[in-house]
Each structure stands twice: as C-alpha cells, then as structure tokens.
Amino acid sequence: MRRKIEKLEFNVDGELLKFERDSVRLSEIAKMVEANYSGHICMGIINNKLYDLNRTLYKSADIHFIDTTDVEGDRLYFRGLSLLLMLACRDLYGESRVCIKHSIGDGLYSVIEDKPNLTEKDIKMIKEKILKYVQEDHKIVCRYLPNDQAIEKFIDMERFEKAELLKYRTDDLTKVYECCGYFDYFYGYMFPSTGYIKDFDLAKMGDGLVIVGPDKGKKDTVTKFKDLPKLFDVYREAEKWSETLGIDTVVDLNKTIEENKYGDMIRTVEALHEKKIAEIADMIVKKSSKVILIAAPSSSGKTSFAHRLSTQLKVNGKNAVPISLDDYFIERKDTPKNELGKPDYESIHAIDIAKFNEDMKKLLNGEEIEKIKFDFIYGTRVYTGEKFSIKENEPIVIEGIHGLNPLLTAQIEDRVKFKIYISAITQVNLDDHNRIPTTDLRFLRRMVRDYQFRGMDAEKTMELWPSVRAGEKKYIFPYQEEADIMFNSASVYELSVLKKPALEILKEVSDTSIHYLEAVRLRKFLQYFNELDDTADIGPTAIIREFIGGSRIV
C-alpha cells in the first residue's frame, strides 16, 4: 500500500504557501519569504509559541515570523554573535575566559581575561575569524539534556560557573548548543548555523571590545559604533561596586541570600548610593549651579533620586526648589503628531519651551513667576494664582525626559546648569556569556509599581512599554553624554526582591494573550534568582522602595 503524501498549507503573515509533502522545516519557509522582511528572520510563532528555525512542521499552520527589527529577534542575533565571539577567541587565545559584560549603545561590550589590553591587530584577527565561521556556515546543533546531565557535563569541562547557574533551573531539561566542538549554554534560541549571522562589526573599547549587529535590525546594514565614554565610566563604576560586594553573578547573589549575609549587602548598596548622591551634591555646590536638570529612562528611579539629592543639597545649605517639566506641557489639542499620526507626548515639542525658558530666566533674575499646573484630565494648563521666587541658596531641580536636550534650556546660560543622567545598570549577569539587560530590570520595576500603585495589570504595562522604549531611544539616549554626571540607581539585590511580586503578576497573563510569550520569557528568567522576602534592611528612602512600596519620599 502506497503511503499518502500530505498536503501542507502555511499562512505566513497573510501569504499562503502550499507543499505536497509530509514535512517542512521552518527555515525553508523562512527562506521563501525573507524578502518580505526588512530584518533577518530569526524565529517563528505558531499557536502563540516560539519555535527556532530548525523546527520541522508536520501539520498546516499559521506562522508569524520574528526578525531582527523585533526586540526578541535582536536578542537572538546577539546570542549568535556571542557564540561566534567565543569560537574566534577559542581559536586565537585558547582557553582564555571571555566575558560578555554589558550592552553599550547598540552593541555588546566584552573582555578577554588573558588579553587585558586588546590592540587593533587583535580586533582585526577576531573579526577575520568570525567572518570565516560565517562564510563556512557551520551547523549550530541544539541538544536537550536532563538538567543533571548538563550540570555534570559542565563540571567535567571545569566550567563551574555554568554548572552552578544550572542548579537554580526549575525545568527538567536544559537546552545547550554545540558548534565546531565548542559546547555552551545560552539563555534562549539560536540560529541553525553560523551563516545566518552576516551583519556585524567590532571596535576596540576600554580593556575589551564592542561587537555590533544590524543597524536598527535591518539586514545588509551594520550599526556604526559610537563611543560613549561617560556611560562606559558608569559601567566601570558598577563593576567596582560588584567587586566591593563580592557579587558578580546571580550565583554569587543567591549564595549571599542562602548564607543570610544579605543584610550587610543591602546596607552596603545603600551606603554606596548615598555616598554617590552626596558627591553629586558637593559637585553642584562647588560649581554654584542654579538649575539642576535630571533625565532618565522610564523606571530608573529619578523621583527618589531627586528627593535624596535635595536632602544632600540641604546638608550643604541649599534648599532645592522642585519644578516639574510635566507642568509645561502645551495644550493637549496642540500636541505634535508622530509618524503614525497619533499625539506624540514624548516629543520635546509637546513642551512649551518658550514659556519654560521665560519662567526660568525670571527666577534666575530674582523675579516672581506664577506657578502653573497641567491638568491631565482635561489636557489644559491651569494658572494657580500662586506666585513665588527663589533665593540665592535655592537651586531649581527639574526632572523630565528632556532634561539633557540642549533645546529645552537653550536660553539659559550653561554656567548655571548641572545635568544628571540616571540609569538602572545591572551589576550582575547570569554568567560569563549571558547578560541581564538593563531594560528587563526597568520593565520589572515598572510592572510591579504599576500593578501595586496604579491599578494596571502586566498586559497594560507590556502594551505601553514599546512606545516608552521608542521615546527613550528618540528623546533620551541621544543626549545621555550631555550629562555632567551619571548615576546608577540599580541595587544588586533587587531582582531577588522583585521576583515574588513579579511572578505573581506575570502568571495572570493568559496563554492566549499577545504578551504571553514575553511573560513566559520573564518568568523563566526569574527562576535563576533566589527570592528575598526579608526587606527589613531596605530603608524607607531606598530607590527600590519607589517600586515595591514603603517609600517615605515618593
């Protein structure tokens, strides 16, 4: 009896593809439609589940592909670049430890333990090795091992940091990758082979290098590396803080909690924050700055920071006068439109720049101004009738996303301005090759805060997050190097504190939701952290209190 050949149909983002055979690999379908995507296709979504391109399909299905213009696709691409970097460095430097430290700009900063001062020649050799792997298109083999076997494998390889990390996994199976004799664990999916990872470049930075991928995720382009010395200095400071605490990875953090040494850790983190804020206040006083501008991406803790800075200024005999940039919104009906024709509340032109500069100049000249408030319900400005001026010892503290944009304070003399940029830079990573994105920390902060204090569930926060991120990239990040000083608001312990409330909130996301895959990703990510329920040592002015509750200053 002859076997009946199946007819398979796949609806790929509205395009119908038909096959007269029993099975089709997802990578083959991706090749057929790749011209429809501006980025490199990385994965497919079928029935609200993610599948890598190696997946073989035996049934007809609707498929939505994710490419590198999507954040999840971008993550996969950089995992591939990380793997290629490991392969190249193995060939050139043997068993030297390679560490993916953190993101910087649109790239990844990495160091090679036995090569603390990489030369341009080193960079060139690494790039040539990576190109060779891309051109030869070696298979990246995915294997699922029982977790205990994966742990034993890494112990045998003397990769003890990997083995220790995997002990915290709650899943029975661990996905590992092998390519050209190199074996590793990467958190997330990979491409089927090295030939997919075509667009990249390397640049020397600090003691290591930065590797970049496609510009804005678009294929056949490469991001132009931009040096960010001030931001890089903050990352270095974060590394020094980690050394002070003796916590470099999640395993270090977990052991600190397991050994009940977290109280001292928390107190040390808060002392480091307070010392840094005091130093910033001293710098402001020394410079005789009258206008203090604070900018930060969402959920960086700028409100708590502003209050704590005001306290330190008071110690120096300066009584800070807070002014909210939100009160200078133009009438809502006049808000500029974005490229989709919708009101762009993130735009600097949504601020009445002329009125803001007029009022600031009057205050600096010793004149009175009338206090204004923006009515967010009716979308209009309210004149309160309350008038005030500032004294010689009263600097103005202004917080808002446009604080570092020169256009905002174009009519105010530079000599009276002091500009501060805040970010929540995570000091710990999962291990040498799996970093923790700062964006994930900020999102979890915001989600927990929104749920507890703003009546918003996880799905609502997830719905808003892409536009928030787009606004940051457009209106905040381009000006971060304008800052006189940068402040890292992250606490090394906070993901352990956020874990319990975050998991409870994420579990409410239905498996039919468009945000379900992201909820699953975050839940799996949090499994590596020990919960820290005892928050007694976290003071009422700690920045994390702004998000978990118990703050006395916000």
CSV table of C-alpha atoms in Angstrom, one decimal, residues 71-512:
chain,number,residue,atom,x,y,z
A,71,VAL,CA,13.4,43.0,20.2
A,72,GLU,CA,13.2,39.2,20.5
A,73,GLY,CA,14.9,38.8,17.2
A,74,ASP,CA,17.6,41.2,18.2
A,75,ARG,CA,18.3,39.2,21.3
A,76,LEU,CA,18.7,36.0,19.3
A,77,TYR,CA,21.0,37.7,16.8
A,78,PHE,CA,23.3,38.9,19.6
A,79,ARG,CA,23.3,35.4,21.1
A,80,GLY,CA,24.7,34.3,17.8
A,81,LEU,CA,27.3,37.0,17.7
A,82,SER,CA,28.3,36.0,21.3
A,83,LEU,CA,28.8,32.4,20.2
A,84,LEU,CA,30.9,33.5,17.2
A,85,LEU,CA,33.0,35.6,19.5
A,86,MET,CA,33.6,32.6,21.8
A,87,LEU,CA,34.6,30.5,18.8
A,88,ALA,CA,37.0,33.1,17.4
A,89,CYS,CA,38.6,33.7,20.8
A,90,ARG,CA,39.0,30.0,21.5
A,91,ASP,CA,40.9,29.6,18.2
A,92,LEU,CA,43.1,32.7,18.9
A,93,TYR,CA,43.6,32.6,22.6
A,94,GLY,CA,42.9,29.0,23.7
A,95,GLU,CA,41.0,28.6,27.0
A,96,SER,CA,41.1,32.3,27.9
A,97,ARG,CA,37.9,33.4,29.7
A,98,VAL,CA,35.7,35.6,27.6
A,99,CYS,CA,33.1,37.7,29.4
A,100,ILE,CA,30.1,39.4,27.8
A,101,LYS,CA,29.9,42.3,30.3
A,102,HIS,CA,27.0,44.5,29.2
A,103,SER,CA,25.3,46.4,26.4
A,104,ILE,CA,26.7,49.8,25.5
A,105,GLY,CA,24.9,51.9,22.9
A,106,ASP,CA,23.6,49.3,20.4
A,107,GLY,CA,26.4,46.8,21.0
A,108,LEU,CA,27.9,44.3,23.5
A,109,TYR,CA,31.0,45.1,25.5
A,110,SER,CA,33.2,42.1,26.1
A,111,VAL,CA,36.6,41.4,27.7
A,112,ILE,CA,39.1,38.6,27.3
A,113,GLU,CA,40.7,37.7,30.7
A,114,ASP,CA,44.2,37.0,29.4
A,115,LYS,CA,44.2,39.9,27.0
A,116,PRO,CA,43.5,42.9,29.2
A,117,ASN,CA,44.8,45.4,26.5
A,118,LEU,CA,43.4,44.4,23.1
A,119,THR,CA,45.1,46.0,20.2
A,120,GLU,CA,43.7,47.0,16.9
A,121,LYS,CA,45.5,44.0,15.5
A,122,ASP,CA,43.7,41.7,17.9
A,123,ILE,CA,40.4,43.2,16.9
A,124,LYS,CA,41.2,42.6,13.2
A,125,MET,CA,42.2,39.0,13.9
A,126,ILE,CA,39.0,38.3,15.9
A,127,LYS,CA,36.9,39.8,13.2
A,128,GLU,CA,38.6,37.8,10.5
A,129,LYS,CA,38.0,34.6,12.5
A,130,ILE,CA,34.3,35.4,12.9
A,131,LEU,CA,33.9,36.1,9.2
A,132,LYS,CA,35.5,32.7,8.4
A,133,TYR,CA,32.9,31.0,10.6
A,134,VAL,CA,30.1,32.9,8.9
A,135,GLN,CA,31.4,32.1,5.4
A,136,GLU,CA,31.9,28.4,6.2
A,137,ASP,CA,28.3,28.2,7.6
A,138,HIS,CA,28.8,25.7,10.4
A,139,LYS,CA,25.9,24.0,12.0
A,140,ILE,CA,24.8,25.1,15.4
A,141,VAL,CA,23.4,22.0,17.0
A,142,CYS,CA,20.8,22.3,19.7
A,143,ARG,CA,20.6,19.5,22.3
A,144,TYR,CA,18.2,19.0,25.2
A,145,LEU,CA,19.9,17.4,28.1
A,146,PRO,CA,18.4,16.4,31.5
A,147,ASN,CA,19.4,19.2,33.8
A,148,ASP,CA,21.6,17.0,36.0
A,149,GLN,CA,23.5,15.7,32.9
A,150,ALA,CA,24.0,19.3,31.7
A,151,ILE,CA,25.4,20.2,35.1
A,152,GLU,CA,27.8,17.1,35.1
A,153,LYS,CA,28.9,18.0,31.6
A,154,PHE,CA,30.0,21.5,32.6
A,155,ILE,CA,31.7,20.2,35.7
A,156,ASP,CA,33.7,17.8,33.6
A,157,MET,CA,34.7,20.7,31.4
A,158,GLU,CA,35.6,22.7,34.5
A,159,ARG,CA,33.1,25.3,33.6
A,160,PHE,CA,31.9,25.5,37.2
A,161,GLU,CA,30.1,28.9,36.8
A,162,LYS,CA,27.8,27.3,34.3
A,163,ALA,CA,27.2,24.2,36.4
A,164,GLU,CA,26.4,26.4,39.5
A,165,LEU,CA,23.9,28.5,37.5
A,166,LEU,CA,22.0,25.5,36.1
A,167,LYS,CA,21.4,24.2,39.7
A,168,TYR,CA,18.9,27.0,40.0
A,169,ARG,CA,16.9,25.9,37.0
A,170,THR,CA,13.4,24.6,37.7
A,171,ASP,CA,13.0,23.0,34.3
A,172,ASP,CA,13.9,19.3,33.9
A,173,LEU,CA,15.6,19.8,30.5
A,174,THR,CA,18.4,22.2,29.6
A,175,LYS,CA,18.9,23.5,26.1
A,176,VAL,CA,22.6,23.5,25.2
A,177,TYR,CA,24.4,24.3,21.9
A,178,GLU,CA,27.4,22.8,20.1
A,179,CYS,CA,29.3,24.3,17.2
A,180,CYS,CA,32.7,23.2,15.9
A,181,GLY,CA,33.5,21.3,19.1
A,182,TYR,CA,32.5,24.2,21.3
A,183,PHE,CA,29.8,23.4,23.9
A,184,ASP,CA,27.9,26.1,25.8
A,185,TYR,CA,24.6,27.1,27.4
A,186,PHE,CA,23.0,30.3,26.1
A,187,TYR,CA,19.7,31.6,27.5
A,188,GLY,CA,17.4,31.5,24.6
A,189,TYR,CA,17.1,30.3,21.0
A,190,MET,CA,19.9,30.2,18.3
A,191,PHE,CA,20.1,30.2,14.5
A,192,PRO,CA,20.5,26.9,12.8
A,193,SER,CA,24.0,27.8,11.6
A,194,THR,CA,26.7,30.4,11.7
A,195,GLY,CA,26.0,31.6,8.1
A,196,TYR,CA,22.9,33.5,9.3
A,197,ILE,CA,24.9,36.0,11.3
A,198,LYS,CA,26.3,38.1,8.4
A,199,ASP,CA,26.0,41.7,9.6
A,200,PHE,CA,28.4,42.7,12.4
A,201,ASP,CA,31.5,44.8,13.2
A,202,LEU,CA,33.9,45.1,16.1
A,203,ALA,CA,35.6,48.1,17.7
A,204,LYS,CA,38.1,48.5,20.5
A,205,MET,CA,36.8,50.0,23.7
A,206,GLY,CA,38.3,50.2,27.2
A,207,ASP,CA,40.1,47.0,28.0
A,208,GLY,CA,38.0,45.0,25.6
A,209,LEU,CA,35.8,45.3,22.5
A,210,VAL,CA,32.3,46.1,21.4
A,211,ILE,CA,30.5,43.9,18.9
A,212,VAL,CA,27.6,45.5,17.0
A,213,GLY,CA,25.0,44.0,14.7
A,214,PRO,CA,22.5,45.2,12.0
A,215,ASP,CA,21.6,48.9,12.3
A,216,LYS,CA,18.1,49.0,13.8
A,217,GLY,CA,17.9,45.3,13.0
A,218,LYS,CA,17.8,45.9,9.2
A,219,LYS,CA,19.7,43.3,7.1
A,220,ASP,CA,22.7,44.3,5.0
A,221,THR,CA,23.4,47.2,7.4
A,222,VAL,CA,25.8,47.4,10.3
A,223,THR,CA,25.4,49.8,13.3
A,224,LYS,CA,28.0,52.5,13.4
A,225,PHE,CA,29.8,52.3,16.7
A,226,LYS,CA,29.6,55.4,18.8
A,227,ASP,CA,31.9,55.9,21.7
A,228,LEU,CA,30.1,56.7,25.0
A,229,PRO,CA,32.8,57.5,27.5
A,230,LYS,CA,30.6,58.8,30.3
A,231,LEU,CA,28.2,55.9,30.1
A,232,PHE,CA,31.2,53.5,30.0
A,233,ASP,CA,32.6,55.0,33.2
A,234,VAL,CA,29.3,54.3,34.9
A,235,TYR,CA,29.5,50.7,33.9
A,236,ARG,CA,33.1,50.5,35.2
A,237,GLU,CA,31.9,52.0,38.5
A,238,ALA,CA,29.2,49.4,38.6
A,239,GLU,CA,31.8,46.7,38.2
A,240,LYS,CA,33.8,48.2,41.1
A,241,TRP,CA,30.7,48.2,43.3
A,242,SER,CA,30.3,44.5,42.4
A,243,GLU,CA,33.9,43.8,43.4
A,244,THR,CA,33.3,45.6,46.7
A,245,LEU,CA,30.2,43.5,47.4
A,246,GLY,CA,31.8,40.3,46.1
A,247,ILE,CA,28.8,39.7,43.8
A,248,ASP,CA,29.4,39.4,40.1
A,249,THR,CA,26.9,36.8,39.0
A,250,VAL,CA,23.4,35.5,40.0
A,251,VAL,CA,25.1,32.6,41.7
A,252,ASP,CA,27.1,35.0,44.0
A,253,LEU,CA,23.9,36.8,44.8
A,254,ASN,CA,22.0,33.6,45.6
A,255,LYS,CA,24.7,32.3,47.9
A,256,THR,CA,24.7,35.6,49.8
A,257,ILE,CA,21.0,35.1,50.4
A,258,GLU,CA,21.4,31.4,51.2
A,259,GLU,CA,24.1,32.3,53.8
A,260,ASN,CA,21.9,35.0,55.4
A,261,LYS,CA,24.5,37.7,54.6
A,262,TYR,CA,22.1,39.8,52.6
A,263,GLY,CA,21.6,42.4,55.4
A,264,ASP,CA,25.1,43.6,55.1
A,265,MET,CA,24.9,43.5,51.3
A,266,ILE,CA,21.7,45.7,51.3
A,267,ARG,CA,23.2,48.2,53.8
A,268,THR,CA,26.4,48.4,51.7
A,269,VAL,CA,24.5,49.1,48.5
A,270,GLU,CA,22.5,51.9,50.2
A,271,ALA,CA,25.7,53.4,51.6
A,272,LEU,CA,27.3,53.4,48.1
A,273,HIS,CA,24.2,55.1,46.7
A,274,GLU,CA,24.2,57.7,49.5
A,275,LYS,CA,27.9,58.4,49.1
A,276,LYS,CA,27.5,58.9,45.3
A,277,ILE,CA,24.5,61.2,45.8
A,278,ALA,CA,26.4,63.2,48.4
A,279,GLU,CA,29.3,63.5,46.0
A,280,ILE,CA,27.0,64.8,43.3
A,281,ALA,CA,25.5,67.4,45.7
A,282,ASP,CA,29.1,68.6,46.5
A,283,MET,CA,29.8,69.0,42.8
A,284,ILE,CA,26.7,71.1,42.4
A,285,VAL,CA,27.7,73.4,45.3
A,286,LYS,CA,31.3,73.7,44.1
A,287,LYS,CA,30.1,74.7,40.6
A,288,SER,CA,27.5,77.1,42.1
A,289,SER,CA,24.9,75.6,39.8
A,290,LYS,CA,21.4,77.1,40.0
A,291,VAL,CA,19.5,74.8,37.5
A,292,ILE,CA,19.8,71.1,38.1
A,293,LEU,CA,18.4,69.0,35.3
A,294,ILE,CA,17.7,65.3,35.8
A,295,ALA,CA,16.9,63.0,32.9
A,296,ALA,CA,16.3,59.2,32.9
A,297,PRO,CA,14.6,56.5,31.0
A,298,SER,CA,11.4,55.0,32.5
A,299,SER,CA,11.6,53.4,35.9
A,300,SER,CA,15.2,54.5,36.6
A,301,GLY,CA,14.1,56.0,40.0
A,302,LYS,CA,14.6,59.6,39.1
A,303,THR,CA,11.9,60.8,41.6
A,304,SER,CA,13.5,59.1,44.6
A,305,PHE,CA,16.9,60.3,43.4
A,306,ALA,CA,15.7,63.9,43.1
A,307,HIS,CA,14.4,63.8,46.7
A,308,ARG,CA,17.6,62.3,48.1
A,309,LEU,CA,19.7,64.8,46.1
A,310,SER,CA,17.6,67.6,47.6
A,311,THR,CA,18.3,66.3,51.1
A,312,GLN,CA,22.1,66.2,50.4
A,313,LEU,CA,21.8,69.8,49.0
A,314,LYS,CA,20.1,70.8,52.2
A,315,VAL,CA,23.1,69.4,54.1
A,316,ASN,CA,25.2,71.8,52.1
A,317,GLY,CA,22.9,74.8,52.9
A,318,LYS,CA,21.0,74.7,49.7
A,319,ASN,CA,17.2,74.4,49.7
A,320,ALA,CA,16.2,72.9,46.4
A,321,VAL,CA,13.0,74.1,44.6
A,322,PRO,CA,11.4,71.3,42.6
A,323,ILE,CA,9.8,72.2,39.2
A,324,SER,CA,8.0,69.5,37.2
A,325,LEU,CA,8.6,69.6,33.4
A,326,ASP,CA,5.2,67.9,33.1
A,327,ASP,CA,3.5,71.2,34.1
A,328,TYR,CA,4.9,72.8,31.0
A,329,PHE,CA,3.0,70.6,28.5
A,330,ILE,CA,1.3,72.6,25.7
A,331,GLU,CA,-2.5,72.3,25.4
A,332,ARG,CA,-3.3,68.7,24.5
A,333,LYS,CA,-5.1,69.7,21.3
A,334,ASP,CA,-1.8,71.2,20.1
A,335,THR,CA,0.3,68.2,20.8
A,336,PRO,CA,2.5,67.3,17.8
A,337,LYS,CA,1.8,64.1,15.9
A,338,ASN,CA,4.2,61.2,15.4
A,339,GLU,CA,4.8,59.3,12.1
A,340,LEU,CA,1.6,57.3,12.7
A,341,GLY,CA,-0.5,60.4,13.1
A,342,LYS,CA,-1.0,59.9,16.8
A,343,PRO,CA,-0.2,62.5,19.5
A,344,ASP,CA,3.5,62.3,20.5
A,345,TYR,CA,3.5,63.1,24.2
A,346,GLU,CA,7.2,62.1,24.4
A,347,SER,CA,8.3,64.8,21.9
A,348,ILE,CA,10.2,67.8,23.2
A,349,HIS,CA,7.8,69.9,21.2
A,350,ALA,CA,5.0,68.7,23.5
A,351,ILE,CA,6.7,71.0,26.0
A,352,ASP,CA,6.1,74.8,25.9
A,353,ILE,CA,9.8,75.5,25.6
A,354,ALA,CA,9.3,79.3,25.2
A,355,LYS,CA,7.2,79.5,28.5
A,356,PHE,CA,9.6,77.3,30.3
A,357,ASN,CA,12.7,79.4,29.4
A,358,GLU,CA,10.8,82.6,30.2
A,359,ASP,CA,10.0,81.4,33.7
A,360,MET,CA,13.4,80.0,34.4
A,361,LYS,CA,15.1,83.2,33.3
A,362,LYS,CA,12.8,85.3,35.6
A,363,LEU,CA,13.5,83.0,38.5
A,364,LEU,CA,17.3,83.2,37.9
A,365,ASN,CA,17.0,87.0,37.8
A,366,GLY,CA,15.3,87.1,41.2
A,367,GLU,CA,11.8,87.8,39.7
A,368,GLU,CA,8.5,86.2,40.7
A,369,ILE,CA,6.6,83.8,38.5
A,370,GLU,CA,3.1,82.3,38.7
A,371,LYS,CA,3.0,78.6,39.5
A,372,ILE,CA,1.3,76.6,36.7
A,373,LYS,CA,-0.1,73.0,36.8
A,374,PHE,CA,-1.1,70.8,33.9
A,375,ASP,CA,-4.5,69.3,34.2
A,376,PHE,CA,-4.0,65.8,32.8
A,377,ILE,CA,-7.8,65.1,32.9
A,378,TYR,CA,-8.8,68.0,30.7
A,379,GLY,CA,-5.4,68.3,28.9
A,380,THR,CA,-5.0,72.0,29.6
A,381,ARG,CA,-2.8,74.4,31.6
A,382,VAL,CA,-4.0,75.8,34.9
A,383,TYR,CA,-2.7,79.1,36.4
A,384,THR,CA,-2.8,78.6,40.2
A,385,GLY,CA,-2.5,82.3,41.2
A,386,GLU,CA,0.3,81.3,43.5
A,387,LYS,CA,3.5,83.3,42.9
A,388,PHE,CA,7.0,82.5,44.1
A,389,SER,CA,10.6,83.4,43.5
A,390,ILE,CA,13.9,81.7,44.5
A,391,LYS,CA,16.6,82.9,46.9
A,392,GLU,CA,20.3,82.8,46.5
A,393,ASN,CA,20.6,79.4,48.3
A,394,GLU,CA,17.7,77.8,46.4
A,395,PRO,CA,18.7,75.9,43.2
A,396,ILE,CA,16.0,74.7,40.9
A,397,VAL,CA,15.7,70.9,40.5
A,398,ILE,CA,14.0,69.9,37.2
A,399,GLU,CA,13.3,66.3,36.3
A,400,GLY,CA,11.9,65.1,33.0
A,401,ILE,CA,12.9,63.0,30.0
A,402,HIS,CA,14.1,66.1,28.1
A,403,GLY,CA,16.3,67.4,30.8
A,404,LEU,CA,19.5,66.9,28.8
A,405,ASN,CA,18.2,68.1,25.5
A,406,PRO,CA,20.0,71.4,24.7
A,407,LEU,CA,16.9,72.7,23.1
A,408,LEU,CA,15.0,72.6,26.4
A,409,THR,CA,17.3,75.1,28.1
A,410,ALA,CA,18.6,77.0,25.0
A,411,GLN,CA,18.0,80.4,26.6
A,412,ILE,CA,19.7,79.5,29.9
A,413,GLU,CA,23.4,80.1,30.4
A,414,ASP,CA,25.4,76.8,30.5
A,415,ARG,CA,27.4,78.0,33.5
A,416,VAL,CA,24.4,77.8,35.8
A,417,LYS,CA,23.3,74.3,34.6
A,418,PHE,CA,24.2,71.0,36.1
A,419,LYS,CA,22.9,67.9,34.2
A,420,ILE,CA,22.4,64.5,35.6
A,421,TYR,CA,21.6,61.3,33.8
A,422,ILE,CA,20.2,58.3,35.7
A,423,SER,CA,20.1,54.7,34.6
A,424,ALA,CA,19.5,51.3,36.3
A,425,ILE,CA,22.6,49.4,35.3
A,426,THR,CA,22.5,45.8,36.5
A,427,GLN,CA,25.8,44.8,38.2
A,428,VAL,CA,25.2,41.1,38.0
A,429,ASN,CA,24.8,38.7,35.0
A,430,LEU,CA,23.6,35.2,34.7
A,431,ASP,CA,27.1,34.0,33.9
A,432,ASP,CA,30.1,35.0,31.6
A,433,HIS,CA,28.1,34.6,28.4
A,434,ASN,CA,24.5,35.5,29.4
A,435,ARG,CA,24.0,39.1,30.5
A,436,ILE,CA,21.0,40.6,32.2
A,437,PRO,CA,19.6,43.5,30.1
A,438,THR,CA,19.1,46.8,32.0
A,439,THR,CA,15.8,47.1,30.1
A,440,ASP,CA,14.5,43.9,31.8
A,441,LEU,CA,15.2,45.3,35.2
A,442,ARG,CA,13.5,48.6,34.5
A,443,PHE,CA,10.5,46.8,33.0
A,444,LEU,CA,10.1,44.6,36.1
A,445,ARG,CA,10.3,47.6,38.3
A,446,ARG,CA,7.7,49.4,36.3
A,447,MET,CA,5.3,46.4,36.1
A,448,VAL,CA,5.4,45.8,39.9
A,449,ARG,CA,4.9,49.5,40.6
A,450,ASP,CA,2.1,49.9,38.0
A,451,TYR,CA,0.3,46.8,39.4
A,452,GLN,CA,0.6,47.8,43.1
A,453,PHE,CA,0.1,51.6,42.9
A,454,ARG,CA,-1.5,52.5,39.5
A,455,GLY,CA,-4.1,49.8,39.0
A,456,MET,CA,-2.5,48.4,35.9
A,457,ASP,CA,-2.0,44.7,35.2
A,458,ALA,CA,1.0,43.2,33.4
A,459,GLU,CA,-0.6,43.3,30.0
A,460,LYS,CA,-1.3,47.0,30.2
A,461,THR,CA,2.3,47.7,31.2
A,462,MET,CA,3.5,45.5,28.3
A,463,GLU,CA,1.2,47.2,25.9
A,464,LEU,CA,2.7,50.6,26.8
A,465,TRP,CA,6.3,49.5,27.0
A,466,PRO,CA,7.2,49.6,23.3
A,467,SER,CA,6.2,53.2,22.9
A,468,VAL,CA,8.0,54.1,26.1
A,469,ARG,CA,11.1,52.4,24.8
A,470,ALA,CA,10.7,54.2,21.4
A,471,GLY,CA,10.5,57.5,23.2
A,472,GLU,CA,13.7,56.8,25.2
A,473,LYS,CA,15.6,55.9,22.1
A,474,LYS,CA,14.5,59.0,20.3
A,475,TYR,CA,14.4,61.6,23.1
A,476,ILE,CA,16.7,60.4,26.0
A,477,PHE,CA,19.6,58.2,24.9
A,478,PRO,CA,20.9,60.5,22.2
A,479,TYR,CA,21.6,63.1,24.9
A,480,GLN,CA,23.0,61.0,27.7
A,481,GLU,CA,26.6,62.0,27.1
A,482,GLU,CA,25.5,65.7,27.6
A,483,ALA,CA,25.4,64.9,31.4
A,484,ASP,CA,27.9,66.4,33.8
A,485,ILE,CA,27.5,63.2,35.9
A,486,MET,CA,25.7,59.8,35.6
A,487,PHE,CA,24.2,57.9,38.5
A,488,ASN,CA,23.4,54.2,38.6
A,489,SER,CA,20.2,53.6,40.5
A,490,ALA,CA,20.3,49.8,40.4
A,491,SER,CA,20.7,47.7,43.5
A,492,VAL,CA,22.5,44.4,43.1
A,493,TYR,CA,19.8,42.6,45.2
A,494,GLU,CA,16.7,44.0,43.7
A,495,LEU,CA,15.8,41.3,41.2
A,496,SER,CA,15.6,38.9,44.1
A,497,VAL,CA,13.2,41.3,45.8
A,498,LEU,CA,11.1,41.8,42.7
A,499,LYS,CA,10.9,38.1,41.9
A,500,LYS,CA,8.0,37.1,44.1
A,501,PRO,CA,5.6,40.0,43.2
A,502,ALA,CA,6.7,39.9,39.5
A,503,LEU,CA,6.0,36.2,39.2
A,504,GLU,CA,2.5,36.6,40.7
A,505,ILE,CA,1.7,39.4,38.3
A,506,LEU,CA,3.1,37.6,35.2
A,507,LYS,CA,1.1,34.4,35.9
A,508,GLU,CA,-2.0,36.4,35.3
A,509,VAL,CA,-1.1,36.8,31.6
A,510,SER,CA,-3.3,34.4,29.6
A,511,ASP,CA,-1.8,31.9,27.2
A,512,THR,CA,-4.0,33.5,24.5
